[in-house]
Amino acid sequence: MKSIDAEQFRRIVRQGMEHLFRDRELLNRINVFPVPDGDTGDNLVHTLKPVYENMGLWQETRLDEAAARLAQAMLLSAKGNSGVIFSQFFHAFARAMKGHETIGPADFSLAMEKAVRDTYAAVADPREGTILTVLRHTAEEFKRLALSGERYQVIFEKAIVKAKEILEKTRDMLPQMKKARVVDAGGLGFFLFFKGMAAAVSGHTADAAGEGAAPFDQAPQAVDAAEFAFCAEWVLRPRGRGRDFFLGRLKPFGDSLLVAGADDLLHLHIHTDLPQEVEAELGRHGEIVSRKVDSLRPPAPSPALAAALIIDSAVDIPEATERAAAVAVVPLQIQLNGEYRRDRLDIAKEELYRRMRAEKDLVVKTSQPSPGDFQAAFAAALASGRPALLFGLSSRLSGSLQAARAALRLLGEAEQARVRLVDTLNVSGGAGLLLLRAIRLLERGMDPEQVARDVESRRGEVVSLGYVESLEYAVRGGRLPAAAGWLQRRLGVRPLVAFEKGKLVRKGALLSARRKERKVVRRFLRRLDRGRSHALAIVYTDDPRSALRLEDELARSGLRISAMYQAVGAAVLGAHAGPGTFCLFALPDPLEND
């Protein structure tokens, strides 16, 4: 191979990603720097998987255009310290490739060199012994071999040897790694990625899971906990401010500060105790496109709830709450052009919405979980020695609860008596608010049967209002006739919907999408008792900016809010409403009002 074109570049990068994906859990296991939060593998997969899923749809014929598309997508999906560094490296790499329709080894090596230099500059406090070190030494070896006239196959093969050598040395470069006796997890992630690329260049398949990383698979020794409470990230469109400005401005707020991207779009990462103050500072200098704030400290151990909780995947609650309460999720089925996927297991919600927007001929349908999936969930829950409570999607919208009842009949009488099915008569955030109330009541010591009855008595109090960008997806899935979609396009209106008594109902329309968040919030507030405190859920499909604007509008509204969360909407909601959809849910909070 003398040069690499756009199609070859996509193929090589995709195999690099595949190689990394296979060792996700190992990367989590050895993660101790910059904090021992065990999520490097998750963050790198979160960064790369959305790009991987969409690359097959890209049609760029020039290498520089393909690299720029990759870099932009990665910058938006980046998560975590290593993920943001990955995205910054590829962003700088793509900029260095500008003007190249194809690229030979020498220019490829110079692009890598420039990308490494720019990545170091994006880190407020670059440390040797991390992914940066592995990037730098790999690029230096690549350049040495390329400038000596070697072909790509030989260059990649020998650069892998150097990458492995320097990765091994990261065990002794930082106190955390010395104490834990492991290599840097981010550095190993890049090594695996680069090794997969090398295999693709040579025409080989990637290693099996664990094969390429076997020498580095060690259980780390205990290390100190994180100094700061939160890992926070924002994607920002700055107003006249560049990377250096934000590096200086945010440094006093914490550590592990990274500012990736270019002056028109930045991805900022920081470990801090003050995420709200950081966000306020960013808001003064640009438009916040999206945010992620994760805890760096494990929740304090709490006694198990008096009931094991189960939901189907149409119920949306915050991921942290789902984990803390050990909520089991039974997946609905997603049908994509006739091929079945298990919701949240075989296909992530984010991936579904990306495909819906990108693939104009994609037909998406949903169906209930199998009784066998419910039976397995019941067995696992009852094995804990506690009764089980299942909170399901409205029986008037789906056969999910019917499948659960069928599964329940397969259990013995004694086991059946220990499982309680709760029809929320809601979906997504509406069902989620009811589940959050159930968790709070269980934490206060209420009997599980009383909790079930309480939720059933409150389910009619959930208020919702949703915005649908287009009826096209409901038409594709067979929920509406083609004439409905034609009429909506012809009139240019955006339907508003709500869930009432377990069913979806029309609630008018907006004549334009201009300031749609403000308009929807105003109509939503008219449906609430402003004298009462409410718990709120904001659910969206593929536009986190709308969710941010909705949250801001609600915060300024004067409504008494006891709790509020955002979530990417359940696939059963978005599959029929489509990308661009968002929905507000509210539940009067009797724990605050009574």
XYZ file of C-alpha atoms in Angstrom:
594
model
C 0.000 0.000 0.000
C 1.658 3.213 -1.212
C -1.127 5.646 -0.333
C -4.413 5.764 1.575
C -7.634 7.150 0.097
C -10.937 8.004 1.772
C -12.459 4.532 1.534
C -9.297 2.831 2.812
C -9.066 5.346 5.655
C -12.613 4.556 6.777
C -11.936 0.809 6.615
C -8.685 1.086 8.583
C -10.212 3.298 11.266
C -13.288 1.073 11.597
C -11.098 -1.992 12.235
C -9.108 -0.008 14.792
C -12.353 0.753 16.598
C -13.483 -2.878 16.443
C -10.210 -3.978 18.015
C -10.638 -1.522 20.882
C -14.306 -2.415 21.468
C -13.419 -6.050 22.177
C -11.389 -5.147 25.275
C -13.760 -2.611 26.788
C -14.005 -4.389 30.140
C -10.230 -4.752 30.473
C -9.808 -1.019 29.915
C -12.391 -0.383 32.632
C -10.667 -2.809 34.998
C -7.179 -1.253 34.866
C -8.353 2.391 34.851
C -6.639 4.237 37.723
C -5.554 7.557 36.132
C -6.475 10.371 36.339
C -9.044 8.882 38.729
C -9.835 5.235 39.542
C -13.430 5.326 38.318
C -13.280 2.211 36.130
C -14.823 3.702 32.999
C -12.045 4.251 30.436
C -13.374 1.433 28.244
C -16.943 2.723 28.521
C -15.842 6.263 27.671
C -13.818 5.224 24.637
C -16.679 3.081 23.334
C -19.086 5.966 23.971
C -16.742 8.221 21.980
C -16.141 5.892 19.054
C -19.272 3.730 18.699
C -21.567 6.469 17.306
C -18.916 7.289 14.706
C -18.393 3.611 13.902
C -22.118 3.023 13.362
C -22.421 5.905 10.893
C -19.191 5.637 8.905
C -20.695 3.140 6.493
C -23.165 5.826 5.378
C -20.558 8.480 4.619
C -19.866 9.147 0.948
C -16.862 11.512 0.949
C -14.439 10.611 -1.863
C -11.571 12.839 -0.710
C -9.443 11.766 2.224
C -9.366 15.190 3.865
C -13.168 15.434 3.735
C -13.574 11.932 5.204
C -11.122 12.753 8.017
C -12.909 16.047 8.765
C -16.277 14.245 8.961
C -14.785 11.692 11.352
C -13.216 14.369 13.540
C -16.397 16.433 13.824
C -18.484 13.385 14.768
C -15.937 12.242 17.342
C -15.742 15.694 18.925
C -19.504 15.661 19.527
C -19.624 12.126 20.970
C -16.426 12.275 23.080
C -16.695 11.315 26.724
C -14.182 11.101 29.541
C -10.538 12.087 29.745
C -9.283 9.525 27.213
C -12.265 10.004 24.898
C -11.721 13.763 24.663
C -7.987 13.227 24.039
C -8.856 10.743 21.282
C -11.220 13.253 19.704
C -8.676 16.057 19.923
C -5.973 13.908 18.298
C -8.243 13.081 15.364
C -9.462 16.661 15.101
C -5.897 17.945 14.769
C -4.979 15.023 12.503
C -7.841 15.911 10.149
C -6.782 19.555 10.022
C -3.235 18.493 9.110
C -4.634 16.360 6.251
C -6.387 19.317 4.605
C -5.645 19.434 0.895
C -4.929 15.698 0.574
C -7.171 13.624 -1.675
C -4.968 10.646 -0.808
C -1.917 10.488 1.449
C 1.402 8.677 1.467
C 3.396 7.549 4.523
C 5.557 10.672 4.836
C 2.634 13.120 4.867
C 0.647 10.751 7.104
C 3.505 10.794 9.624
C 3.705 14.592 9.551
C -0.043 14.797 10.185
C 0.412 12.493 13.190
C 3.262 14.648 14.482
C 1.159 17.820 14.229
C -1.799 16.060 15.877
C 0.343 14.971 18.846
C 1.712 18.490 19.288
C -1.771 20.011 19.194
C -3.141 17.382 21.589
C -0.488 18.194 24.171
C -1.450 21.876 23.818
C -5.120 21.029 24.489
C -4.316 19.575 27.927
C -3.898 22.075 30.749
C -1.420 19.859 32.608
C -0.033 17.206 30.227
C 1.473 14.264 32.101
C 3.946 11.721 30.787
C 3.018 8.112 31.415
C -0.466 8.544 29.934
C -2.096 8.137 26.535
C -0.161 11.258 25.489
C 3.140 9.422 25.893
C 1.970 6.461 23.842
C 0.670 8.801 21.129
C 3.935 10.750 20.978
C 6.314 7.792 20.812
C 4.139 5.998 18.257
C 4.073 9.103 16.047
C 7.845 9.575 16.357
C 8.518 5.968 15.319
C 6.002 6.258 12.484
C 7.775 9.381 11.216
C 11.238 7.798 11.460
C 10.139 4.806 9.402
C 8.098 6.834 6.891
C 10.942 9.239 6.147
C 13.282 6.295 5.591
C 11.067 5.196 2.696
C 9.261 2.215 4.257
C 5.792 1.218 3.040
C 2.681 1.459 5.177
C 2.571 -2.246 6.090
C 6.122 -2.209 7.477
C 5.655 1.151 9.198
C 2.521 0.064 11.070
C 4.056 -3.282 12.010
C 7.190 -1.720 13.495
C 5.364 1.233 15.078
C 3.194 -1.272 16.972
C 6.336 -2.743 18.530
C 7.391 0.732 19.730
C 3.872 1.483 21.023
C 3.843 -1.737 23.026
C 7.303 -1.007 24.419
C 6.393 2.481 25.619
C 3.016 1.298 26.928
C 4.812 -1.208 29.151
C 6.920 1.638 30.545
C 3.848 3.591 31.667
C 3.664 1.212 34.645
C 6.512 3.180 36.235
C 5.979 6.742 35.011
C 3.269 7.966 37.382
C 2.737 7.275 41.109
C -0.798 5.956 40.496
C 0.395 3.371 37.979
C 3.357 2.365 40.112
C 1.081 1.781 43.069
C -1.575 -0.048 41.044
C 1.013 -2.002 38.992
C -0.857 -1.508 35.733
C -0.287 0.321 32.448
C -2.248 3.442 31.569
C -5.749 2.453 30.434
C -6.027 5.260 27.874
C -2.615 4.344 26.480
C -3.706 0.726 26.163
C -6.872 1.903 24.391
C -4.805 3.726 21.774
C -2.451 0.752 21.419
C -5.397 -1.571 20.729
C -6.884 0.907 18.276
C -3.576 1.333 16.445
C -3.017 -2.436 16.413
C -6.385 -2.915 14.729
C -5.475 -0.274 12.150
C -2.179 -2.065 11.492
C -4.004 -5.349 10.933
C -6.317 -3.669 8.433
C -3.373 -2.167 6.532
C -1.817 -5.626 6.282
C -5.111 -7.228 5.251
C -5.529 -9.184 8.489
C -8.452 -9.391 10.887
C -8.263 -7.923 14.377
C -7.298 -10.019 17.397
C -9.949 -11.803 19.402
C -11.003 -10.141 22.651
C -8.179 -10.253 25.167
C -5.614 -11.623 22.699
C -3.831 -8.364 21.904
C -4.121 -7.018 25.439
C -3.243 -10.196 27.350
C 0.155 -8.925 28.620
C -1.567 -5.959 30.254
C -4.492 -7.788 31.887
C -3.783 -7.400 35.592
C -5.974 -6.605 38.552
C -4.859 -3.188 39.864
C -3.835 -2.655 43.451
C -5.892 -0.154 45.467
C -5.228 3.533 44.760
C -6.500 6.789 46.233
C -10.030 7.950 45.443
C -10.771 10.966 43.248
C -9.994 14.404 44.668
C -12.948 16.093 42.949
C -16.578 15.050 42.983
C -17.568 15.405 39.312
C -16.318 14.665 35.816
C -17.980 17.387 33.744
C -17.987 18.025 30.007
C -19.544 20.543 27.659
C -19.680 20.998 23.906
C -19.560 24.744 23.306
C -19.873 27.090 20.347
C -17.659 29.920 21.621
C -18.196 33.601 20.875
C -14.840 34.994 19.849
C -12.847 32.968 22.400
C -10.285 30.293 21.642
C -8.861 27.249 23.376
C -6.149 29.086 25.315
C -8.711 31.468 26.791
C -10.758 28.605 28.236
C -7.696 26.725 29.476
C -6.757 29.775 31.519
C -10.295 30.622 32.575
C -11.254 27.162 33.847
C -8.000 26.014 35.440
C -8.924 27.393 38.907
C -12.080 25.219 38.955
C -10.392 21.782 39.079
C -7.981 19.467 37.289
C -7.850 17.077 34.284
C -8.767 20.090 32.164
C -8.903 19.497 28.402
C -10.163 21.784 25.658
C -10.471 19.906 22.364
C -11.563 21.146 18.968
C -11.219 24.414 17.083
C -12.494 27.914 17.686
C -15.937 27.244 16.166
C -16.684 24.141 18.267
C -14.998 23.077 21.506
C -15.323 20.030 23.767
C -14.316 20.872 27.342
C -13.545 18.330 30.071
C -12.748 18.981 33.737
C -12.817 17.274 37.133
C -14.383 19.723 39.534
C -16.528 20.241 42.627
C -18.310 23.188 40.964
C -19.893 22.113 37.665
C -22.651 24.708 37.863
C -20.145 27.534 38.290
C -18.077 26.216 35.385
C -21.193 26.100 33.226
C -22.140 29.642 34.197
C -18.677 30.797 33.133
C -18.953 28.969 29.807
C -22.404 30.409 29.202
C -20.940 33.897 29.338
C -18.643 33.130 26.427
C -20.589 30.863 24.110
C -23.599 28.665 23.361
C -23.680 25.368 25.256
C -24.605 22.582 22.840
C -24.565 19.680 25.296
C -23.378 18.743 28.775
C -22.438 15.617 30.728
C -21.870 15.627 34.485
C -20.964 12.324 36.149
C -20.037 11.579 39.733
C -16.435 10.517 40.308
C -17.237 9.033 43.686
C -19.179 5.827 44.204
C -22.460 6.337 46.034
C -22.408 5.601 49.706
C -23.533 2.032 50.303
C -27.177 1.810 51.270
C -29.277 -1.115 52.394
C -31.118 -2.958 49.642
C -34.672 -1.796 49.022
C -37.459 -3.949 50.387
C -38.386 -4.947 46.826
C -36.397 -5.837 43.735
C -37.370 -3.414 40.961
C -37.928 -4.332 37.300
C -38.907 -2.135 34.351
C -39.324 -2.640 30.653
C -37.073 -0.477 28.490
C -39.866 2.003 27.767
C -39.348 3.545 31.234
C -36.787 6.373 31.421
C -35.069 7.336 34.675
C -31.571 8.758 35.281
C -28.875 6.153 34.673
C -27.274 6.827 38.065
C -30.574 6.127 39.841
C -31.119 2.989 37.778
C -27.714 1.691 38.882
C -28.018 2.766 42.516
C -31.425 1.115 42.929
C -30.261 -1.974 40.977
C -33.241 -1.704 38.616
C -33.421 -4.641 36.179
C -34.409 -3.722 32.596
C -36.346 -6.057 30.288
C -35.747 -4.965 26.664
C -38.467 -4.291 24.142
C -37.826 -5.439 20.585
C -36.800 -2.933 17.894
C -37.362 -3.992 14.278
C -35.138 -2.245 11.712
C -36.190 -3.076 8.151
C -37.335 -6.461 9.418
C -34.269 -7.244 11.557
C -34.842 -7.481 15.308
C -32.669 -5.801 17.956
C -33.105 -5.822 21.734
C -33.590 -2.273 22.965
C -30.590 -0.936 24.934
C -28.725 -4.266 24.543
C -28.253 -4.755 20.802
C -28.869 -1.130 19.870
C -28.490 2.000 21.979
C -31.182 4.651 21.870
C -28.726 7.227 20.544
C -27.682 4.897 17.731
C -31.308 4.274 16.755
C -32.020 7.989 16.405
C -28.847 8.593 14.408
C -29.825 5.855 11.975
C -33.381 7.137 11.701
C -32.132 10.551 10.669
C -29.415 9.233 8.341
C -31.206 6.335 6.586
C -34.138 7.679 4.630
C -35.497 4.211 3.837
C -35.237 2.856 7.393
C -38.524 1.444 8.701
C -38.613 1.167 12.493
C -41.207 -0.814 14.413
C -41.355 -1.905 18.039
C -42.783 -4.921 19.797
C -43.147 -6.174 23.333
C -40.491 -8.180 25.200
C -40.770 -11.944 25.084
C -42.346 -13.731 28.088
C -39.026 -15.557 28.456
C -37.201 -12.290 29.084
C -39.694 -11.387 31.805
C -39.471 -14.863 33.316
C -35.681 -14.563 33.557
C -36.009 -11.134 35.197
C -38.520 -12.448 37.741
C -36.282 -15.409 38.610
C -33.251 -13.171 39.126
C -35.232 -10.723 41.256
C -36.782 -13.394 43.484
C -33.369 -15.017 43.988
C -32.499 -11.975 46.121
C -35.044 -13.152 48.684
C -37.219 -10.051 48.224
C -40.548 -9.565 46.481
C -40.423 -8.009 43.016
C -42.208 -4.962 41.624
C -42.469 -4.541 37.840
C -43.280 -1.064 36.499
C -44.329 -1.325 32.864
C -45.284 0.700 29.831
C -48.990 1.512 29.575
C -51.048 -1.563 28.714
C -53.105 0.664 26.397
C -50.033 1.344 24.239
C -48.258 -2.000 24.195
C -48.532 -5.702 24.978
C -45.507 -5.510 27.284
C -47.515 -6.095 30.468
C -49.473 -8.846 28.746
C -46.173 -10.641 28.073
C -45.213 -10.110 31.725
C -48.494 -11.698 32.874
C -47.840 -14.664 30.583
C -44.394 -15.046 32.145
C -45.844 -14.800 35.627
C -48.167 -17.727 34.943
C -45.109 -19.883 34.261
C -43.985 -19.467 37.886
C -45.173 -21.517 40.823
C -48.007 -20.184 42.984
C -45.683 -19.148 45.810
C -43.442 -17.240 43.386
C -46.398 -15.597 41.651
C -47.520 -14.206 44.998
C -44.173 -12.436 45.391
C -44.339 -10.546 42.062
C -46.491 -7.423 41.671
C -47.145 -5.943 38.213
C -47.797 -2.187 38.100
C -49.350 -0.692 34.976
C -48.033 2.896 34.976
C -50.499 3.959 32.236
C -47.537 6.064 31.087
C -44.393 5.853 29.003
C -40.825 7.161 29.155
C -40.415 10.013 31.658
C -44.013 9.719 32.895
C -43.441 6.133 33.984
C -40.001 7.183 35.194
C -41.397 9.801 37.586
C -43.718 7.181 39.069
C -40.811 4.780 39.525
C -38.726 7.474 41.235
C -41.599 8.057 43.639
C -41.740 4.312 44.341
C -38.011 4.272 45.117
C -38.384 7.150 47.560
C -41.265 5.430 49.328
C -39.301 2.174 49.596
C -36.348 4.099 51.013
C -38.699 5.514 53.659
C -39.681 1.994 54.663
C -43.095 1.634 53.033
C -44.288 -1.914 52.359
C -43.909 -2.922 48.658
C -47.623 -3.658 48.232
C -48.480 -0.224 49.643
C -45.963 1.311 47.247
C -47.633 -0.407 44.284
C -51.059 0.841 45.346
C -49.727 4.374 45.879
C -48.240 4.496 42.370
C -51.470 3.190 40.871
C -53.388 5.920 42.679
C -51.032 8.636 41.387
C -50.568 7.570 37.775
C -53.460 9.707 36.521
C -51.763 12.801 37.952
C -48.866 12.694 35.468
C -49.052 15.610 33.035
C -47.205 15.518 29.726
C -46.727 17.516 26.559
C -44.584 16.470 23.621
C -43.329 18.138 20.459
C -43.063 16.101 17.238
C -40.853 17.504 14.485
C -42.293 15.291 11.739
C -44.955 12.620 11.244
C -42.758 10.927 8.647
C -41.502 8.276 11.073
C -44.975 7.339 12.318
C -46.030 6.932 8.677
C -42.990 4.747 7.895
C -43.723 2.521 10.881
C -47.375 2.110 9.900
C -48.834 4.034 12.846
C -50.335 6.731 10.576
C -51.531 6.761 6.961
C -49.315 8.405 4.342
C -51.904 11.176 3.951
C -51.219 12.379 7.499
C -47.547 12.868 6.771
C -48.313 14.627 3.476
C -50.739 17.000 5.165
C -48.283 17.824 7.949
C -45.542 18.629 5.433
C -47.953 20.660 3.337
C -49.131 22.793 6.259
C -45.715 23.005 7.891
C -47.114 22.508 11.404
C -45.475 20.593 14.266
C -47.897 18.378 16.201
C -48.135 18.471 19.993
C -49.126 15.293 21.842
C -49.730 14.070 25.393
C -50.305 10.800 27.229
C -53.664 10.691 28.999
C -55.346 7.667 30.617
C -52.654 5.474 29.134
C -53.158 6.604 25.537
C -51.518 9.065 23.134
C -53.723 12.076 22.317
C -53.306 15.152 20.092
C -52.890 18.512 21.832
C -52.793 20.940 18.938
C -49.767 22.054 16.971
C -47.146 24.760 16.563
C -47.233 26.744 13.335
C -43.441 27.007 13.259
C -40.378 25.592 15.027
C -39.129 29.060 16.010
C -38.636 29.225 19.814
C -40.410 25.894 20.061
C -39.049 25.167 23.540
C -40.450 28.387 24.981
C -43.844 27.803 23.329
C -44.098 24.211 24.575
C -43.116 25.155 28.129
C -45.766 27.888 28.221
C -48.485 25.468 27.092
C -47.191 22.817 29.485
C -47.329 25.192 32.466
C -50.976 25.994 31.720
C -51.773 22.321 32.429
C -50.133 22.354 35.893
C -51.331 23.503 39.286
C -48.787 26.287 39.843
C -49.492 26.227 43.578
C -48.004 22.739 43.958
C -44.452 21.437 43.785
C -43.671 19.090 40.889
C -41.052 16.540 39.888
C -40.168 16.981 36.216
C -38.647 14.855 33.462
C -37.307 16.219 30.162
C -37.034 13.555 27.483
C -35.539 14.078 24.028
C -34.420 11.961 21.092
C -31.385 13.432 19.332
C -31.229 17.148 20.210
C -29.694 17.773 23.656
C -29.696 21.510 22.943
C -33.481 21.517 23.044
C -33.338 19.753 26.410
C -31.009 22.423 27.771
C -33.300 25.186 26.555
C -36.338 23.447 28.060
C -34.547 23.130 31.390
C -33.635 26.819 31.328
C -37.207 27.838 30.479
C -38.610 25.724 33.310
C -36.039 27.027 35.804
C -37.047 30.619 34.968
C -40.775 29.905 35.025
C -41.274 30.250 38.792
C -42.731 26.746 39.014
C -41.898 24.997 42.289
C -39.672 22.107 41.198
C -38.775 19.383 43.707
C -36.627 17.405 41.217
C -35.838 17.520 37.519
C -33.882 15.228 35.205
C -33.097 14.801 31.523
C -33.010 11.520 29.608
C -32.686 10.296 26.035
C -36.180 9.045 25.288
C -37.121 5.389 25.187
C -36.885 3.765 21.775
C -40.584 2.895 21.857
C -41.286 6.640 22.024
C -38.702 7.858 19.509
C -39.213 5.040 17.014
C -42.642 6.449 16.155
C -42.163 10.144 16.963
C -38.728 10.334 15.318
C -35.636 12.531 15.698
C -36.233 16.092 16.839
C -38.923 15.003 19.302
C -38.967 16.097 22.935
C -41.479 15.650 25.735
C -42.072 17.151 29.179
C -43.535 15.151 32.073
C -44.631 16.393 35.501
C -45.877 14.664 38.639
C -47.147 16.661 41.631
C -44.871 15.751 44.495
C -47.017 14.798 47.492
C -43.870 14.220 49.543
C -43.269 17.960 49.204
C -46.886 19.188 49.074
C -48.535 17.105 51.820
